[in-house]
């Protein structure tokens, strides 16, 4: 009988115990019938609010734009077009003064 690997540590030594799966290496237990979205990528703004695609955001500090003489001023508003996982700049936005740009979530707040 083959069990799926552990979602936390990716160990292959998983066993079943009374309807739940248990990983002996990290002691993580989960129910295979439940939808576990604990590992889902979540982006939070400077105040801790969850940001999703389509949310309106405001900059909380002036930002320099690499390769441009212009910068983004505090209070500039935009809408989140896309969220990218695995980069320093998670939010793909379009600002009227600059154009399309990637912004780090810790420099914005949700409106």
Coordinates of N, CA and C in Angstrom, one line a residue:
X1 N 0.8 -1.2 0.0 CA 0.0 0.0 0.0 C 0.9 1.2 0.0
X2 N 0.6 2.2 -0.9 CA 1.4 3.4 -1.0 C 0.6 4.6 -0.5
X3 N 1.3 5.4 0.3 CA 0.7 6.6 0.8 C 1.4 7.8 0.2
X4 N 0.7 9.0 0.1 CA 1.3 10.2 -0.5 C 2.4 10.7 0.5
X5 N 3.4 11.4 -0.1 CA 4.4 12.0 0.8 C 3.9 13.0 1.7
X6 N 4.6 13.3 2.8 CA 4.2 14.3 3.8 C 4.2 15.7 3.1
X7 N 3.1 16.5 3.3 CA 3.0 17.8 2.7 C 4.0 18.8 3.4
X8 N 4.4 18.5 4.6 CA 5.3 19.5 5.2 C 6.8 19.2 4.9
X9 N 7.2 18.0 5.1 CA 8.7 17.7 4.9 C 9.0 16.8 3.7
X10 N 7.9 16.4 3.0 CA 8.1 15.5 1.8 C 8.6 14.2 2.1
X11 N 8.5 13.7 3.3 CA 9.0 12.4 3.6 C 8.1 11.3 3.0
X12 N 8.7 10.2 2.6 CA 8.0 9.1 2.0 C 7.6 8.0 3.1
X13 N 8.0 8.2 4.3 CA 7.7 7.2 5.4 C 6.4 7.6 6.1
X14 N 5.3 7.7 5.4 CA 4.0 8.0 6.0 C 3.3 6.8 6.3
X15 N 2.5 6.8 7.4 CA 1.7 5.6 7.7 C 0.3 6.1 8.1
X16 N -0.7 5.2 8.1 CA -2.1 5.6 8.4 C -2.4 5.2 9.8
X17 N -3.1 6.0 10.5 CA -3.5 5.8 11.9 C -4.9 6.3 12.1
X18 N -5.8 5.3 12.2 CA -7.2 5.6 12.4 C -7.8 6.7 11.5
X19 N -7.6 6.5 10.2 CA -8.1 7.4 9.2 C -7.3 8.6 8.9
X20 N -6.3 8.9 9.6 CA -5.4 10.0 9.3 C -4.0 9.5 8.9
X21 N -3.3 10.3 8.2 CA -1.9 10.0 7.8 C -1.0 10.7 8.8
X22 N 0.1 10.0 9.1 CA 1.1 10.5 10.1 C 2.5 10.4 9.5
X23 N 3.2 11.5 9.7 CA 4.6 11.4 9.2 C 5.5 11.2 10.5
X24 N 6.3 10.2 10.5 CA 7.1 9.9 11.7 C 8.3 10.9 11.8
X25 N 8.7 11.5 10.7 CA 9.9 12.4 10.7 C 9.6 13.8 11.3
X26 N 8.4 14.4 10.9 CA 8.1 15.7 11.4 C 6.9 15.7 12.3
X27 N 6.3 14.6 12.5 CA 5.1 14.4 13.4 C 3.9 15.2 12.9
X28 N 3.8 15.4 11.6 CA 2.6 16.1 11.0 C 1.5 15.1 10.8
X29 N 0.3 15.4 11.1 CA -0.9 14.6 10.9 C -1.9 15.3 10.0
X30 N -2.5 14.6 9.1 CA -3.5 15.2 8.2 C -4.5 14.2 7.8
X31 N -5.7 14.6 7.5 CA -6.8 13.8 7.0 C -6.7 13.8 5.5
X32 N -6.6 12.7 4.9 CA -6.5 12.7 3.4 C -7.8 13.1 2.7
X33 N -8.9 13.1 3.4 CA -10.2 13.5 2.8 C -10.5 15.0 2.9
X34 N -9.8 15.7 3.7 CA -9.9 17.1 3.9 C -9.0 17.9 2.9
X35 N -9.5 19.1 2.5 CA -8.7 19.9 1.6 C -7.8 20.8 2.4
X36 N -6.5 20.5 2.4 CA -5.5 21.2 3.2 C -4.9 22.3 2.4
X37 N -5.3 23.6 2.6 CA -4.7 24.7 1.9 C -3.8 25.5 2.8
X38 N -3.1 24.8 3.8 CA -2.2 25.5 4.7 C -1.0 26.0 3.9
X39 N -0.6 25.3 2.9 CA 0.6 25.7 2.1 C 0.3 26.6 1.0
X40 N -1.0 27.1 0.9 CA -1.3 28.1 -0.2 C -0.6 29.4 0.0
X41 N -0.2 30.0 -1.0 CA 0.6 31.2 -1.0 C -0.3 32.3 -0.6
X42 N 0.0 33.0 0.5 CA -0.8 34.1 1.0 C 0.1 35.4 1.0
X43 N -0.4 36.5 0.4 CA 0.3 37.7 0.5 C -0.4 38.7 1.4
X44 N 0.3 39.3 2.3 CA -0.2 40.2 3.3 C 0.4 41.6 3.1
X45 N -0.4 42.6 3.3 CA 0.1 44.0 3.2 C 0.8 44.4 4.5
X46 N 1.2 45.7 4.6 CA 1.9 46.2 5.8 C 1.1 46.1 7.1
X47 N -0.2 46.1 6.9 CA -1.1 46.0 8.1 C -1.5 44.6 8.4
X48 N -1.1 43.6 7.6 CA -1.4 42.2 7.9 C -2.7 41.7 7.2
X49 N -3.3 42.6 6.3 CA -4.5 42.2 5.6 C -4.1 41.4 4.4
X50 N -4.9 40.3 4.1 CA -4.6 39.5 3.0 C -4.9 40.2 1.6
X51 N -4.0 40.1 0.7 CA -4.2 40.8 -0.6 C -4.5 39.7 -1.6
X52 N -5.5 40.0 -2.5 CA -5.8 39.1 -3.6 C -5.9 39.9 -4.9
X53 N -6.0 39.1 -6.0 CA -6.0 39.8 -7.3 C -7.3 40.6 -7.4
X54 N -7.1 41.9 -7.9 CA -8.2 42.8 -8.1 C -8.4 43.8 -6.9
X55 N -7.6 43.6 -5.8 CA -7.7 44.5 -4.7 C -7.1 45.8 -5.1
X56 N -7.6 46.9 -4.5 CA -7.0 48.2 -4.7 C -6.0 48.4 -3.6
X57 N -4.8 49.0 -3.9 CA -3.7 49.2 -2.9 C -3.2 50.6 -3.0
X58 N -2.6 51.0 -1.9 CA -2.0 52.4 -1.8 C -0.6 52.2 -1.3
X59 N 0.4 52.9 -1.8 CA 1.8 52.8 -1.3 C 1.9 53.6 0.0
X60 N 2.7 53.0 0.9 CA 2.8 53.6 2.2 C 4.2 54.3 2.4
X61 N 5.0 54.3 1.3 CA 6.3 55.0 1.3 C 6.7 55.3 -0.1
X62 N 7.6 56.3 -0.3 CA 8.1 56.6 -1.6 C 9.1 55.4 -2.0
X63 N 9.0 55.0 -3.2 CA 9.8 53.9 -3.8 C 10.6 54.4 -5.0
X64 N 11.9 54.1 -5.0 CA 12.7 54.4 -6.2 C 12.4 53.3 -7.2
X65 N 12.4 53.6 -8.5 CA 12.1 52.7 -9.6 C 13.5 52.5 -10.3
X66 N 13.9 51.2 -10.2 CA 15.2 50.9 -10.8 C 15.2 51.1 -12.3
X67 N 16.2 51.8 -12.8 CA 16.3 52.1 -14.3 C 15.4 53.3 -14.7
X68 N 14.9 54.0 -13.8 CA 14.1 55.2 -14.2 C 14.4 56.4 -13.3
X69 N 14.3 57.6 -13.8 CA 14.6 58.8 -13.0 C 13.3 59.1 -12.2
X70 N 12.2 58.6 -12.5 CA 11.0 58.8 -11.7 C 10.9 57.8 -10.6
X71 N 10.1 58.1 -9.6 CA 9.8 57.2 -8.5 C 8.4 57.2 -8.2
X72 N 8.0 56.3 -7.4 CA 6.6 56.2 -7.0 C 6.4 56.9 -5.6
X73 N 5.5 57.8 -5.6 CA 5.2 58.6 -4.4 C 4.3 57.9 -3.4
X74 N 4.4 58.3 -2.1 CA 3.5 57.8 -1.1 C 2.1 58.2 -1.5
X75 N 1.2 57.2 -1.3 CA -0.2 57.5 -1.6 C -0.6 57.1 -3.0
X76 N 0.3 56.7 -3.9 CA 0.0 56.3 -5.2 C -0.9 55.1 -5.1
X77 N -2.0 55.1 -6.0 CA -3.0 54.0 -5.9 C -2.9 53.2 -7.2
X78 N -3.2 51.9 -7.0 CA -3.2 50.9 -8.1 C -4.1 49.8 -7.8
X79 N -4.2 48.9 -8.7 CA -5.0 47.6 -8.6 C -4.1 46.5 -8.8
X80 N -4.2 45.4 -8.0 CA -3.3 44.2 -8.2 C -3.8 43.5 -9.4
X81 N -3.0 43.3 -10.3 CA -3.3 42.5 -11.6 C -3.0 41.1 -11.5
X82 N -1.9 40.8 -10.7 CA -1.4 39.4 -10.6 C -0.6 39.3 -9.4
X83 N -0.5 38.1 -8.8 CA 0.3 37.8 -7.6 C 1.3 36.7 -8.0
X84 N 2.6 37.0 -7.8 CA 3.6 36.0 -8.3 C 4.3 35.5 -7.0
X85 N 4.4 34.1 -7.0 CA 5.1 33.5 -5.9 C 6.5 33.2 -6.2
X86 N 7.4 33.3 -5.2 CA 8.8 33.0 -5.3 C 9.7 34.2 -5.7
X87 N 9.2 35.4 -5.7 CA 10.0 36.5 -6.0 C 9.9 37.5 -4.8
X88 N 10.9 38.5 -4.7 CA 10.8 39.5 -3.7 C 9.6 40.4 -4.0
X89 N 9.3 40.7 -5.2 CA 8.2 41.6 -5.6 C 7.0 40.7 -6.0
X90 N 6.1 40.6 -5.1 CA 4.9 39.7 -5.3 C 3.8 40.2 -6.1
X91 N 3.6 41.6 -6.1 CA 2.4 42.2 -6.7 C 2.7 42.8 -8.0
X92 N 2.0 42.4 -9.0 CA 2.1 43.0 -10.4 C 1.0 44.0 -10.5
X93 N 1.4 45.3 -10.6 CA 0.5 46.4 -10.6 C 0.7 47.3 -11.8
X94 N -0.3 48.2 -12.1 CA -0.1 49.2 -13.1 C -0.4 50.6 -12.5
X95 N 0.7 51.4 -12.4 CA 0.6 52.7 -11.8 C 0.4 53.7 -13.0
X96 N -0.5 54.7 -12.9 CA -0.7 55.6 -14.0 C 0.6 56.4 -14.4
X97 N 1.4 56.8 -13.4 CA 2.6 57.6 -13.7 C 3.8 56.8 -14.3
X98 N 3.9 55.5 -13.9 CA 5.1 54.7 -14.3 C 4.7 53.7 -15.3
X99 N 3.6 53.0 -15.1 CA 3.2 51.9 -16.0 C 3.2 50.6 -15.2
X100 N 3.4 49.5 -15.8 CA 3.4 48.2 -15.1 C 4.7 48.0 -14.3
X101 N 4.5 47.6 -13.1 CA 5.7 47.4 -12.2 C 5.3 46.4 -11.1
X102 N 6.4 45.7 -10.7 CA 6.2 44.7 -9.6 C 6.5 45.4 -8.3
X103 N 5.7 45.2 -7.2 CA 5.9 45.9 -6.0 C 5.9 44.8 -4.8
X104 N 6.7 45.1 -3.8 CA 6.8 44.2 -2.6 C 5.6 44.5 -1.8
X105 N 4.9 43.5 -1.2 CA 3.7 43.7 -0.5 C 3.9 44.5 0.8
X106 N 5.0 44.5 1.4 CA 5.2 45.1 2.7 C 5.2 46.7 2.5
X107 N 5.3 47.2 1.3 CA 5.2 48.6 1.0 C 3.9 49.1 0.6
X108 N 2.8 48.3 0.7 CA 1.5 48.7 0.3 C 0.5 48.4 1.4
X109 N -0.6 49.1 1.3 CA -1.8 48.8 2.2 C -3.0 48.6 1.4
X110 N -3.9 47.8 1.8 CA -5.1 47.5 1.1 C -6.1 48.6 1.3
X111 N -6.8 49.1 0.3 CA -7.7 50.2 0.5 C -9.1 49.6 0.8

